[in-house]
Amino acid sequence: MEQALDIAKNNLPVKGFLDLKDIQIPQGQDLIDAILKLKKEKNAVILAHYYQPGEIQDIADYLGDSLQLARAAKDTDADMIAFCGVHFMAEAAKILNPTKKVVLPDTLAGCSLADGCSGEGLRKMREQHPGALVATYINCNAETKAESDIIVTSSNAETIINALPKDQPIIFAPDKNLGRYLMKKTGRDMILWDGSCIVHEAFSMERIAKQLAENPDAKLIAHPESETPVLELAHFIGSTSALLNYVEKDDCQKFIIATEEGILHEMKKRAPHKELIPALVFDESCNCSECFFMKRNTLEKLYLCMKYELPEITMDEELRLKALKPIEAMLELSKTIK
Ligand code: 13P
Ligand code: SF4
Protein backbone atom coordinates (compact mmCIF):
# COMPACT_ATOMS: atom_id res chain seq x y z
CA MET A 1 0.00 0.00 0.00
CA GLU A 2 2.81 2.42 0.89
CA GLN A 3 4.34 1.86 -2.52
CA ALA A 4 0.99 2.54 -4.18
CA LEU A 5 0.69 5.84 -2.27
CA ASP A 6 4.14 6.80 -3.42
CA ILE A 7 3.09 6.11 -6.97
CA ALA A 8 0.05 8.29 -6.47
CA LYS A 9 2.11 11.10 -4.97
CA ASN A 10 4.53 11.13 -7.84
CA ASN A 11 1.83 10.88 -10.35
CA LEU A 12 -0.83 13.39 -9.44
CA PRO A 13 0.62 16.74 -10.42
CA VAL A 14 -2.02 19.01 -8.85
CA LYS A 15 -0.88 19.81 -5.31
CA GLY A 16 -3.62 19.60 -2.71
CA PHE A 17 -5.97 17.96 -5.19
CA LEU A 18 -6.47 14.96 -2.99
CA ASP A 19 -5.71 13.82 0.45
CA LEU A 20 -3.44 10.99 -0.68
CA LYS A 21 -3.87 9.10 2.59
CA ASP A 22 -7.47 8.51 1.56
CA ILE A 23 -6.58 6.82 -1.70
CA GLN A 24 -7.29 3.11 -1.69
CA ILE A 25 -5.84 1.19 -4.60
CA PRO A 26 -7.38 -2.24 -5.16
CA GLN A 27 -4.99 -5.12 -5.77
CA GLY A 28 -4.90 -8.19 -8.03
CA GLN A 29 -8.13 -9.09 -9.83
CA ASP A 30 -9.96 -6.34 -7.89
CA LEU A 31 -7.66 -3.79 -9.52
CA ILE A 32 -8.44 -5.11 -13.00
CA ASP A 33 -12.17 -5.15 -12.21
CA ALA A 34 -11.97 -1.58 -10.91
CA ILE A 35 -10.25 -0.40 -14.12
CA LEU A 36 -12.88 -2.12 -16.26
CA LYS A 37 -15.64 -0.54 -14.14
CA LEU A 38 -14.11 2.93 -14.53
CA LYS A 39 -13.85 2.32 -18.25
CA LYS A 40 -17.57 1.68 -18.46
CA GLU A 41 -18.59 4.50 -16.10
CA LYS A 42 -16.47 7.08 -17.92
CA ASN A 43 -16.97 5.77 -21.44
CA ALA A 44 -13.20 5.43 -21.75
CA VAL A 45 -11.02 3.50 -24.17
CA ILE A 46 -7.65 2.02 -23.18
CA LEU A 47 -5.02 2.23 -25.92
CA ALA A 48 -1.71 0.43 -25.34
CA HIS A 49 1.58 0.14 -27.20
CA TYR A 50 3.22 -3.27 -27.67
CA TYR A 51 6.05 -2.16 -25.34
CA GLN A 52 3.74 -1.79 -22.35
CA PRO A 53 3.88 -4.22 -19.41
CA GLY A 54 2.01 -7.44 -20.34
CA GLU A 55 -0.78 -6.93 -17.80
CA ILE A 56 -1.62 -3.56 -19.39
CA GLN A 57 -1.53 -5.06 -22.90
CA ASP A 58 -3.97 -7.72 -21.68
CA ILE A 59 -6.69 -5.27 -20.63
CA ALA A 60 -6.29 -2.80 -23.50
CA ASP A 61 -9.18 -2.23 -25.90
CA TYR A 62 -6.68 -1.57 -28.62
CA LEU A 63 -3.08 -2.71 -28.85
CA GLY A 64 -0.88 -1.30 -31.59
CA ASP A 65 2.25 0.40 -32.85
CA SER A 66 2.54 4.20 -33.05
CA LEU A 67 0.71 4.52 -36.37
CA GLN A 68 -2.09 2.14 -35.42
CA LEU A 69 -2.57 3.86 -32.04
CA ALA A 70 -2.65 7.33 -33.64
CA ARG A 71 -5.37 6.12 -35.97
CA ALA A 72 -7.30 4.47 -33.13
CA ALA A 73 -7.10 7.70 -31.09
CA LYS A 74 -8.35 9.73 -34.04
CA ASP A 75 -11.28 7.41 -34.71
CA THR A 76 -12.54 6.70 -31.19
CA ASP A 77 -15.90 8.02 -30.03
CA ALA A 78 -15.12 7.31 -26.36
CA ASP A 79 -15.12 10.34 -24.04
CA MET A 80 -11.79 9.52 -22.46
CA ILE A 81 -8.62 8.03 -23.93
CA ALA A 82 -6.41 6.32 -21.33
CA PHE A 83 -3.16 6.17 -23.29
CA CYS A 84 -0.74 3.50 -22.12
CA GLY A 85 2.42 4.40 -23.95
CA VAL A 86 4.86 7.28 -23.73
CA HIS A 87 4.12 11.00 -23.57
CA PHE A 88 4.57 11.83 -27.27
CA MET A 89 2.04 9.13 -28.18
CA ALA A 90 -0.61 10.50 -25.79
CA GLU A 91 0.12 13.98 -27.10
CA ALA A 92 -0.42 12.78 -30.68
CA ALA A 93 -3.80 11.36 -29.55
CA LYS A 94 -4.78 14.79 -28.18
CA ILE A 95 -3.61 16.54 -31.35
CA LEU A 96 -5.75 14.19 -33.45
CA ASN A 97 -8.84 14.12 -31.23
CA PRO A 98 -8.87 17.34 -29.16
CA THR A 99 -12.41 17.09 -27.74
CA LYS A 100 -11.54 13.87 -25.87
CA LYS A 101 -9.95 13.84 -22.46
CA VAL A 102 -6.55 12.15 -22.87
CA VAL A 103 -4.91 10.78 -19.73
CA LEU A 104 -1.52 9.09 -19.42
CA PRO A 105 -0.74 6.87 -16.39
CA ASP A 106 2.65 8.55 -15.87
CA THR A 107 3.67 11.92 -17.31
CA LEU A 108 7.33 10.98 -16.83
CA ALA A 109 6.97 8.27 -19.49
CA GLY A 110 9.23 10.14 -21.90
CA CYS A 111 11.43 9.01 -24.79
CA SER A 112 15.12 9.68 -25.43
CA LEU A 113 14.36 10.61 -29.04
CA ALA A 114 11.60 13.07 -28.14
CA ASP A 115 13.57 14.54 -25.24
CA GLY A 116 16.62 15.14 -27.45
CA CYS A 117 14.96 17.22 -30.18
CA SER A 118 13.27 20.50 -29.27
CA GLY A 119 11.11 22.55 -31.60
CA GLU A 120 13.59 25.41 -31.34
CA GLY A 121 16.50 23.12 -32.22
CA LEU A 122 14.72 21.81 -35.28
CA ARG A 123 13.77 25.33 -36.35
CA LYS A 124 17.45 26.34 -36.18
CA MET A 125 18.46 23.31 -38.25
CA ARG A 126 15.81 24.22 -40.80
CA GLU A 127 17.18 27.78 -41.01
CA GLN A 128 20.59 26.34 -41.84
CA HIS A 129 19.11 24.41 -44.79
CA PRO A 130 16.62 26.72 -46.49
CA GLY A 131 14.45 24.86 -48.99
CA ALA A 132 14.77 21.50 -47.24
CA LEU A 133 11.70 19.49 -46.33
CA VAL A 134 11.53 18.42 -42.69
CA ALA A 135 10.42 14.81 -42.17
CA THR A 136 10.19 13.99 -38.48
CA TYR A 137 9.73 10.68 -36.73
CA ILE A 138 6.55 10.64 -34.61
CA ASN A 139 8.80 10.12 -31.54
CA CYS A 140 8.95 13.86 -30.83
CA ASN A 141 6.96 16.43 -28.87
CA ALA A 142 4.22 18.72 -30.24
CA GLU A 143 6.58 21.72 -30.63
CA THR A 144 8.91 19.63 -32.78
CA LYS A 145 6.00 18.29 -34.84
CA ALA A 146 4.88 21.88 -35.38
CA GLU A 147 8.26 22.64 -37.02
CA SER A 148 7.91 19.69 -39.43
CA ASP A 149 6.46 19.29 -42.91
CA ILE A 150 5.57 15.66 -42.46
CA ILE A 151 5.62 13.08 -39.70
CA VAL A 152 6.60 9.44 -40.22
CA THR A 153 6.43 6.30 -38.09
CA SER A 154 8.62 3.26 -38.44
CA SER A 155 5.90 1.49 -40.44
CA ASN A 156 5.34 4.19 -43.06
CA ALA A 157 8.69 6.02 -43.17
CA GLU A 158 10.01 4.34 -46.31
CA THR A 159 6.77 4.92 -48.25
CA ILE A 160 6.68 8.57 -47.19
CA ILE A 161 10.33 9.37 -47.91
CA ASN A 162 9.90 7.78 -51.35
CA ALA A 163 6.86 10.01 -51.97
CA LEU A 164 8.66 13.30 -51.21
CA PRO A 165 9.72 15.47 -54.22
CA LYS A 166 13.06 14.20 -55.53
CA ASP A 167 14.45 17.69 -56.18
CA GLN A 168 14.18 18.87 -52.57
CA PRO A 169 16.69 18.09 -49.82
CA ILE A 170 15.27 16.37 -46.71
CA ILE A 171 16.07 16.97 -43.06
CA PHE A 172 15.28 13.84 -41.07
CA ALA A 173 14.87 14.09 -37.28
CA PRO A 174 15.40 12.93 -34.59
CA ASP A 175 16.55 9.31 -35.07
CA LYS A 176 19.86 9.08 -36.94
CA ASN A 177 19.74 5.28 -37.00
CA LEU A 178 16.31 5.15 -38.63
CA GLY A 179 17.48 7.99 -40.89
CA ARG A 180 20.57 6.06 -42.04
CA TYR A 181 18.46 2.96 -42.65
CA LEU A 182 15.99 5.00 -44.74
CA MET A 183 18.82 6.57 -46.75
CA LYS A 184 19.98 3.08 -47.65
CA LYS A 185 16.47 1.82 -48.48
CA THR A 186 15.33 4.84 -50.50
CA GLY A 187 18.62 6.05 -51.99
CA ARG A 188 17.75 9.57 -50.72
CA ASP A 189 20.56 11.57 -49.16
CA MET A 190 19.14 13.15 -46.01
CA ILE A 191 20.45 15.65 -43.47
CA LEU A 192 20.20 13.82 -40.14
CA TRP A 193 19.48 15.12 -36.64
CA ASP A 194 21.87 13.49 -34.16
CA GLY A 195 19.41 11.56 -31.96
CA SER A 196 18.96 7.94 -30.97
CA CYS A 197 16.86 5.55 -28.92
CA ILE A 198 18.64 4.53 -25.71
CA VAL A 199 17.02 1.10 -25.86
CA HIS A 200 17.83 0.17 -29.45
CA GLU A 201 21.35 1.61 -29.41
CA ALA A 202 22.16 -0.63 -26.44
CA PHE A 203 22.19 -3.81 -28.58
CA SER A 204 25.65 -5.29 -28.95
CA MET A 205 26.63 -6.45 -32.44
CA GLU A 206 29.39 -8.70 -30.98
CA ARG A 207 27.12 -10.40 -28.47
CA ILE A 208 24.33 -10.82 -31.04
CA ALA A 209 26.81 -12.34 -33.52
CA LYS A 210 27.69 -14.84 -30.78
CA GLN A 211 23.99 -15.57 -30.21
CA LEU A 212 23.58 -16.22 -33.93
CA ALA A 213 26.61 -18.54 -33.98
CA GLU A 214 25.17 -20.49 -31.05
CA ASN A 215 21.73 -20.65 -32.69
CA PRO A 216 22.41 -21.31 -36.38
CA ASP A 217 18.74 -22.18 -36.92
CA ALA A 218 17.58 -18.75 -35.67
CA LYS A 219 16.81 -15.58 -37.60
CA LEU A 220 17.73 -12.15 -36.25
CA ILE A 221 14.95 -9.58 -36.61
CA ALA A 222 15.51 -5.92 -35.71
CA HIS A 223 13.73 -2.59 -35.40
CA PRO A 224 15.32 0.11 -37.62
CA GLU A 225 16.09 2.26 -34.56
CA SER A 226 18.96 -0.20 -33.95
CA GLU A 227 22.49 0.80 -35.00
CA THR A 228 23.83 -0.06 -38.46
CA PRO A 229 26.14 -2.98 -37.38
CA VAL A 230 23.15 -4.75 -35.78
CA LEU A 231 20.92 -4.05 -38.79
CA GLU A 232 23.63 -5.46 -41.08
CA LEU A 233 23.41 -8.78 -39.25
CA ALA A 234 19.60 -8.91 -39.37
CA HIS A 235 17.62 -11.31 -41.56
CA PHE A 236 14.62 -8.98 -41.35
CA ILE A 237 14.23 -5.30 -40.37
CA GLY A 238 10.83 -3.82 -39.63
CA SER A 239 8.56 -1.72 -37.47
CA THR A 240 6.96 -3.13 -34.34
CA SER A 241 3.94 -4.48 -36.23
CA ALA A 242 6.08 -5.72 -39.15
CA LEU A 243 8.25 -7.71 -36.70
CA LEU A 244 5.14 -9.23 -35.11
CA ASN A 245 3.74 -10.25 -38.48
CA TYR A 246 7.07 -11.67 -39.59
CA VAL A 247 7.44 -13.94 -36.55
CA GLU A 248 3.86 -15.13 -36.98
CA LYS A 249 4.07 -15.87 -40.71
CA ASP A 250 7.68 -16.88 -41.42
CA ASP A 251 8.52 -20.61 -41.49
CA CYS A 252 11.50 -20.20 -39.15
CA GLN A 253 10.90 -21.55 -35.63
CA LYS A 254 13.48 -19.54 -33.71
CA PHE A 255 14.04 -15.78 -33.61
CA ILE A 256 16.51 -13.45 -31.93
CA ILE A 257 14.61 -10.21 -31.34
CA ALA A 258 16.46 -6.89 -31.44
CA THR A 259 13.79 -4.53 -30.19
CA GLU A 260 12.06 -3.62 -26.92
CA GLU A 261 11.26 -6.75 -24.93
CA GLY A 262 7.60 -5.90 -24.32
CA ILE A 263 6.87 -7.04 -27.88
CA LEU A 264 7.54 -10.64 -26.80
CA HIS A 265 4.25 -10.68 -24.89
CA GLU A 266 2.18 -10.38 -28.07
CA MET A 267 4.67 -12.44 -30.13
CA LYS A 268 4.25 -15.40 -27.75
CA LYS A 269 0.47 -15.17 -28.19
CA ARG A 270 0.72 -15.05 -31.98
CA ALA A 271 3.43 -17.69 -32.32
CA PRO A 272 3.14 -19.83 -29.16
CA HIS A 273 5.30 -22.71 -30.47
CA LYS A 274 8.20 -20.60 -31.70
CA GLU A 275 11.32 -19.90 -29.68
CA LEU A 276 11.88 -16.19 -29.04
CA ILE A 277 15.25 -15.01 -27.75
CA PRO A 278 15.81 -11.37 -26.72
CA ALA A 279 18.94 -9.94 -28.39
CA LEU A 280 21.76 -9.12 -25.98
CA VAL A 281 22.77 -5.60 -25.00
CA PHE A 282 26.27 -4.20 -24.23
CA ASP A 283 25.76 -4.28 -20.48
CA GLU A 284 26.51 -7.89 -19.51
CA SER A 285 24.92 -7.43 -16.09
CA CYS A 286 21.54 -6.76 -17.69
CA ASN A 287 20.24 -9.07 -20.36
CA CYS A 288 17.21 -6.93 -20.82
CA SER A 289 16.17 -4.51 -23.48
CA GLU A 290 13.31 -2.82 -21.72
CA CYS A 291 12.31 0.79 -22.30
CA PHE A 292 12.46 2.35 -18.86
CA PHE A 293 9.99 5.02 -19.98
CA MET A 294 7.38 2.60 -21.31
CA LYS A 295 7.61 0.57 -18.13
CA ARG A 296 6.81 3.56 -15.90
CA ASN A 297 3.16 2.79 -16.55
CA THR A 298 1.58 0.25 -14.21
CA LEU A 299 -1.95 -1.03 -13.63
CA GLU A 300 -2.06 1.00 -10.37
CA LYS A 301 -1.20 4.20 -12.21
CA LEU A 302 -3.69 3.37 -14.94
CA TYR A 303 -6.39 2.98 -12.29
CA LEU A 304 -5.45 6.31 -10.67
CA CYS A 305 -5.32 8.24 -13.92
CA MET A 306 -8.73 6.94 -14.96
CA LYS A 307 -10.28 7.54 -11.54
CA TYR A 308 -8.96 11.09 -11.05
CA GLU A 309 -8.68 11.93 -14.78
CA LEU A 310 -5.09 13.02 -14.17
CA PRO A 311 -2.44 13.52 -15.45
CA GLU A 312 -4.28 14.96 -18.41
CA ILE A 313 -2.70 16.00 -21.71
CA THR A 314 -3.62 19.60 -22.49
CA MET A 315 -2.36 21.77 -25.30
CA ASP A 316 -2.45 25.28 -26.62
CA GLU A 317 -4.82 25.29 -29.65
CA GLU A 318 -2.44 27.21 -31.91
CA LEU A 319 0.31 24.67 -31.25
CA ARG A 320 -2.11 21.78 -31.73
CA LEU A 321 -3.17 23.02 -35.14
CA LYS A 322 0.46 23.49 -36.24
CA ALA A 323 1.35 19.99 -35.05
CA LEU A 324 -1.75 18.48 -36.65
CA LYS A 325 -0.82 19.53 -40.20
CA PRO A 326 2.24 17.25 -40.62
CA ILE A 327 0.43 14.36 -38.89
CA GLU A 328 -2.47 14.69 -41.31
CA ALA A 329 0.00 14.76 -44.20
CA MET A 330 1.41 11.48 -42.87
CA LEU A 331 -2.01 9.83 -42.53
CA GLU A 332 -2.89 10.85 -46.08
CA LEU A 333 0.30 9.31 -47.50
CA SER A 334 0.04 6.08 -45.49
CA LYS A 335 -3.54 5.05 -46.24
CA THR A 336 -2.39 1.75 -47.73
CA ILE A 337 -0.31 0.80 -44.68
CA LYS A 338 -1.97 -1.32 -41.99
P1 13P B 1 6.71 1.81 -33.51
O1 13P B 1 6.46 2.96 -34.41
O2 13P B 1 7.27 0.66 -34.24
O3 13P B 1 5.53 1.52 -32.69
O4 13P B 1 7.89 2.23 -32.53
C1 13P B 1 7.71 3.10 -31.47
C2 13P B 1 8.90 3.17 -30.65
O5 13P B 1 8.96 3.88 -29.68
C3 13P B 1 10.03 2.35 -31.05
O6 13P B 1 11.01 2.40 -30.10
FE1 SF4 C 1 11.63 6.15 -27.08
FE2 SF4 C 1 13.28 4.14 -27.48
FE3 SF4 C 1 11.52 3.99 -25.51
FE4 SF4 C 1 10.72 3.84 -28.08
S1 SF4 C 1 11.99 2.38 -26.99
S2 SF4 C 1 9.79 5.05 -26.46
S3 SF4 C 1 12.18 5.24 -29.06
S4 SF4 C 1 13.23 5.45 -25.67
XYZ file of C-alpha atoms and ligand atoms in Angstrom:
356
model
C 0.000 0.000 0.000
C 2.812 2.417 0.885
C 4.340 1.864 -2.521
C 0.993 2.543 -4.180
C 0.689 5.839 -2.265
C 4.142 6.804 -3.421
C 3.087 6.114 -6.967
C 0.046 8.288 -6.473
C 2.107 11.098 -4.971
C 4.528 11.126 -7.841
C 1.828 10.878 -10.354
C -0.825 13.389 -9.437
C 0.618 16.741 -10.420
C -2.016 19.012 -8.854
C -0.884 19.811 -5.312
C -3.621 19.597 -2.714
C -5.970 17.960 -5.188
C -6.475 14.955 -2.993
C -5.706 13.818 0.451
C -3.441 10.993 -0.676
C -3.872 9.104 2.587
C -7.472 8.511 1.560
C -6.583 6.815 -1.699
C -7.293 3.108 -1.690
C -5.842 1.190 -4.597
C -7.382 -2.240 -5.161
C -4.992 -5.122 -5.771
C -4.905 -8.193 -8.034
C -8.125 -9.093 -9.832
C -9.961 -6.337 -7.892
C -7.665 -3.790 -9.521
C -8.442 -5.110 -12.998
C -12.171 -5.154 -12.210
C -11.972 -1.576 -10.907
C -10.250 -0.398 -14.116
C -12.876 -2.118 -16.255
C -15.639 -0.541 -14.139
C -14.108 2.931 -14.526
C -13.846 2.323 -18.247
C -17.573 1.680 -18.464
C -18.586 4.503 -16.105
C -16.466 7.078 -17.917
C -16.974 5.769 -21.444
C -13.197 5.431 -21.749
C -11.023 3.502 -24.165
C -7.649 2.023 -23.179
C -5.020 2.230 -25.920
C -1.711 0.435 -25.339
C 1.579 0.139 -27.203
C 3.224 -3.266 -27.669
C 6.055 -2.159 -25.342
C 3.736 -1.791 -22.348
C 3.881 -4.225 -19.409
C 2.015 -7.438 -20.343
C -0.778 -6.928 -17.804
C -1.618 -3.564 -19.390
C -1.531 -5.056 -22.898
C -3.974 -7.717 -21.676
C -6.689 -5.268 -20.628
C -6.292 -2.797 -23.498
C -9.175 -2.231 -25.903
C -6.679 -1.573 -28.621
C -3.079 -2.714 -28.853
C -0.880 -1.300 -31.586
C 2.251 0.398 -32.853
C 2.539 4.200 -33.047
C 0.713 4.516 -36.366
C -2.094 2.140 -35.419
C -2.567 3.863 -32.044
C -2.646 7.330 -33.640
C -5.372 6.124 -35.974
C -7.297 4.466 -33.128
C -7.100 7.701 -31.086
C -8.346 9.732 -34.044
C -11.284 7.405 -34.713
C -12.540 6.697 -31.195
C -15.897 8.021 -30.032
C -15.118 7.313 -26.359
C -15.125 10.338 -24.042
C -11.794 9.521 -22.460
C -8.623 8.026 -23.931
C -6.407 6.323 -21.330
C -3.163 6.172 -23.293
C -0.745 3.503 -22.125
C 2.419 4.395 -23.954
C 4.857 7.278 -23.734
C 4.115 10.995 -23.568
C 4.570 11.825 -27.270
C 2.037 9.135 -28.181
C -0.609 10.497 -25.791
C 0.123 13.980 -27.095
C -0.424 12.781 -30.675
C -3.797 11.361 -29.554
C -4.775 14.789 -28.177
C -3.611 16.537 -31.351
C -5.746 14.193 -33.452
C -8.836 14.124 -31.234
C -8.870 17.343 -29.165
C -12.408 17.088 -27.741
C -11.542 13.872 -25.873
C -9.949 13.837 -22.459
C -6.546 12.145 -22.872
C -4.911 10.779 -19.734
C -1.520 9.087 -19.422
C -0.735 6.868 -16.394
C 2.649 8.548 -15.865
C 3.674 11.919 -17.312
C 7.333 10.980 -16.834
C 6.971 8.269 -19.487
C 9.230 10.137 -21.897
C 11.426 9.008 -24.790
C 15.118 9.680 -25.434
C 14.364 10.607 -29.036
C 11.600 13.067 -28.143
C 13.572 14.539 -25.241
C 16.623 15.144 -27.453
C 14.956 17.218 -30.176
C 13.266 20.497 -29.270
C 11.108 22.545 -31.601
C 13.587 25.409 -31.343
C 16.497 23.116 -32.224
C 14.719 21.806 -35.283
C 13.770 25.333 -36.354
C 17.454 26.341 -36.184
C 18.462 23.309 -38.253
C 15.813 24.224 -40.795
C 17.176 27.783 -41.013
C 20.592 26.339 -41.838
C 19.108 24.412 -44.793
C 16.623 26.718 -46.487
C 14.450 24.861 -48.989
C 14.774 21.501 -47.244
C 11.696 19.492 -46.335
C 11.531 18.420 -42.695
C 10.423 14.807 -42.174
C 10.189 13.991 -38.482
C 9.725 10.683 -36.729
C 6.554 10.639 -34.611
C 8.801 10.118 -31.539
C 8.953 13.859 -30.826
C 6.957 16.425 -28.874
C 4.222 18.721 -30.239
C 6.585 21.722 -30.632
C 8.913 19.626 -32.781
C 6.001 18.293 -34.841
C 4.879 21.882 -35.381
C 8.262 22.640 -37.022
C 7.910 19.695 -39.426
C 6.459 19.292 -42.909
C 5.571 15.658 -42.465
C 5.619 13.077 -39.695
C 6.596 9.441 -40.222
C 6.434 6.304 -38.094
C 8.625 3.261 -38.440
C 5.905 1.485 -40.442
C 5.338 4.189 -43.058
C 8.689 6.025 -43.168
C 10.012 4.335 -46.311
C 6.765 4.922 -48.247
C 6.675 8.565 -47.185
C 10.327 9.369 -47.914
C 9.902 7.784 -51.353
C 6.865 10.009 -51.970
C 8.661 13.296 -51.211
C 9.724 15.466 -54.218
C 13.064 14.201 -55.532
C 14.446 17.691 -56.176
C 14.177 18.869 -52.571
C 16.686 18.094 -49.816
C 15.269 16.368 -46.708
C 16.074 16.972 -43.056
C 15.277 13.840 -41.067
C 14.870 14.087 -37.277
C 15.401 12.934 -34.595
C 16.554 9.310 -35.066
C 19.858 9.084 -36.944
C 19.741 5.276 -37.004
C 16.307 5.149 -38.630
C 17.480 7.990 -40.886
C 20.574 6.058 -42.040
C 18.459 2.963 -42.652
C 15.990 5.000 -44.739
C 18.817 6.568 -46.746
C 19.985 3.079 -47.654
C 16.471 1.822 -48.475
C 15.326 4.842 -50.496
C 18.619 6.046 -51.987
C 17.754 9.569 -50.720
C 20.565 11.569 -49.162
C 19.138 13.148 -46.008
C 20.454 15.646 -43.468
C 20.203 13.819 -40.136
C 19.479 15.116 -36.640
C 21.873 13.488 -34.164
C 19.406 11.562 -31.956
C 18.956 7.944 -30.970
C 16.857 5.554 -28.921
C 18.638 4.527 -25.714
C 17.016 1.100 -25.859
C 17.829 0.174 -29.445
C 21.348 1.605 -29.410
C 22.161 -0.635 -26.442
C 22.187 -3.807 -28.581
C 25.648 -5.294 -28.953
C 26.626 -6.449 -32.435
C 29.395 -8.695 -30.980
C 27.122 -10.397 -28.474
C 24.333 -10.825 -31.042
C 26.814 -12.340 -33.522
C 27.689 -14.843 -30.782
C 23.990 -15.572 -30.211
C 23.577 -16.223 -33.933
C 26.608 -18.540 -33.984
C 25.175 -20.488 -31.048
C 21.727 -20.646 -32.691
C 22.411 -21.306 -36.383
C 18.737 -22.175 -36.918
C 17.578 -18.748 -35.674
C 16.813 -15.584 -37.602
C 17.728 -12.154 -36.246
C 14.954 -9.582 -36.607
C 15.510 -5.915 -35.714
C 13.727 -2.586 -35.400
C 15.320 0.106 -37.618
C 16.091 2.259 -34.557
C 18.960 -0.199 -33.952
C 22.492 0.798 -34.999
C 23.834 -0.061 -38.464
C 26.137 -2.977 -37.380
C 23.147 -4.752 -35.777
C 20.922 -4.048 -38.793
C 23.629 -5.458 -41.081
C 23.413 -8.781 -39.248
C 19.599 -8.914 -39.371
C 17.619 -11.311 -41.563
C 14.624 -8.979 -41.355
C 14.230 -5.303 -40.374
C 10.826 -3.819 -39.632
C 8.556 -1.716 -37.470
C 6.955 -3.132 -34.336
C 3.942 -4.481 -36.234
C 6.081 -5.720 -39.151
C 8.254 -7.712 -36.697
C 5.136 -9.234 -35.113
C 3.740 -10.254 -38.484
C 7.069 -11.675 -39.587
C 7.435 -13.942 -36.553
C 3.859 -15.131 -36.982
C 4.068 -15.873 -40.712
C 7.682 -16.878 -41.425
C 8.516 -20.609 -41.487
C 11.497 -20.196 -39.150
C 10.896 -21.553 -35.625
C 13.479 -19.536 -33.708
C 14.043 -15.781 -33.611
C 16.508 -13.448 -31.932
C 14.606 -10.214 -31.336
C 16.456 -6.888 -31.436
C 13.793 -4.533 -30.187
C 12.064 -3.618 -26.919
C 11.263 -6.750 -24.934
C 7.600 -5.897 -24.323
C 6.865 -7.043 -27.878
C 7.537 -10.644 -26.804
C 4.251 -10.679 -24.885
C 2.185 -10.381 -28.074
C 4.670 -12.438 -30.127
C 4.248 -15.396 -27.749
C 0.475 -15.168 -28.189
C 0.719 -15.048 -31.978
C 3.433 -17.693 -32.318
C 3.144 -19.831 -29.159
C 5.305 -22.709 -30.468
C 8.197 -20.602 -31.704
C 11.321 -19.900 -29.676
C 11.879 -16.193 -29.041
C 15.250 -15.005 -27.748
C 15.809 -11.366 -26.725
C 18.941 -9.943 -28.387
C 21.762 -9.118 -25.985
C 22.770 -5.597 -25.004
C 26.273 -4.202 -24.235
C 25.760 -4.278 -20.484
C 26.509 -7.886 -19.511
C 24.919 -7.431 -16.087
C 21.543 -6.756 -17.690
C 20.242 -9.071 -20.356
C 17.205 -6.935 -20.819
C 16.169 -4.506 -23.476
C 13.310 -2.818 -21.724
C 12.315 0.785 -22.297
C 12.455 2.347 -18.861
C 9.993 5.020 -19.983
C 7.381 2.602 -21.307
C 7.614 0.565 -18.131
C 6.810 3.557 -15.896
C 3.164 2.789 -16.555
C 1.577 0.252 -14.210
C -1.949 -1.027 -13.625
C -2.059 0.996 -10.367
C -1.197 4.203 -12.209
C -3.692 3.373 -14.944
C -6.385 2.979 -12.290
C -5.451 6.309 -10.667
C -5.324 8.236 -13.919
C -8.734 6.935 -14.964
C -10.281 7.536 -11.544
C -8.960 11.086 -11.051
C -8.680 11.926 -14.776
C -5.091 13.019 -14.174
C -2.435 13.522 -15.449
C -4.284 14.961 -18.412
C -2.697 16.000 -21.706
C -3.624 19.596 -22.493
C -2.356 21.767 -25.299
C -2.451 25.276 -26.622
C -4.818 25.290 -29.646
C -2.441 27.210 -31.911
C 0.311 24.672 -31.247
C -2.105 21.775 -31.726
C -3.172 23.021 -35.144
C 0.461 23.488 -36.236
C 1.352 19.986 -35.051
C -1.752 18.485 -36.655
C -0.817 19.530 -40.202
C 2.237 17.249 -40.617
C 0.430 14.363 -38.886
C -2.473 14.687 -41.309
C -0.001 14.763 -44.197
C 1.408 11.477 -42.867
C -2.013 9.832 -42.530
C -2.888 10.849 -46.075
C 0.296 9.306 -47.500
C 0.040 6.082 -45.489
C -3.539 5.045 -46.235
C -2.388 1.752 -47.732
C -0.307 0.799 -44.682
C -1.971 -1.317 -41.990
P 6.713 1.805 -33.506
O 6.458 2.962 -34.411
O 7.269 0.656 -34.242
O 5.528 1.518 -32.693
O 7.886 2.228 -32.525
C 7.708 3.095 -31.471
C 8.903 3.169 -30.647
O 8.964 3.878 -29.678
C 10.027 2.355 -31.047
O 11.007 2.399 -30.100
Fe 11.628 6.149 -27.075
Fe 13.284 4.138 -27.476
Fe 11.521 3.989 -25.505
Fe 10.716 3.839 -28.083
S 11.991 2.376 -26.989
S 9.790 5.047 -26.456
S 12.175 5.240 -29.061
S 13.231 5.452 -25.667
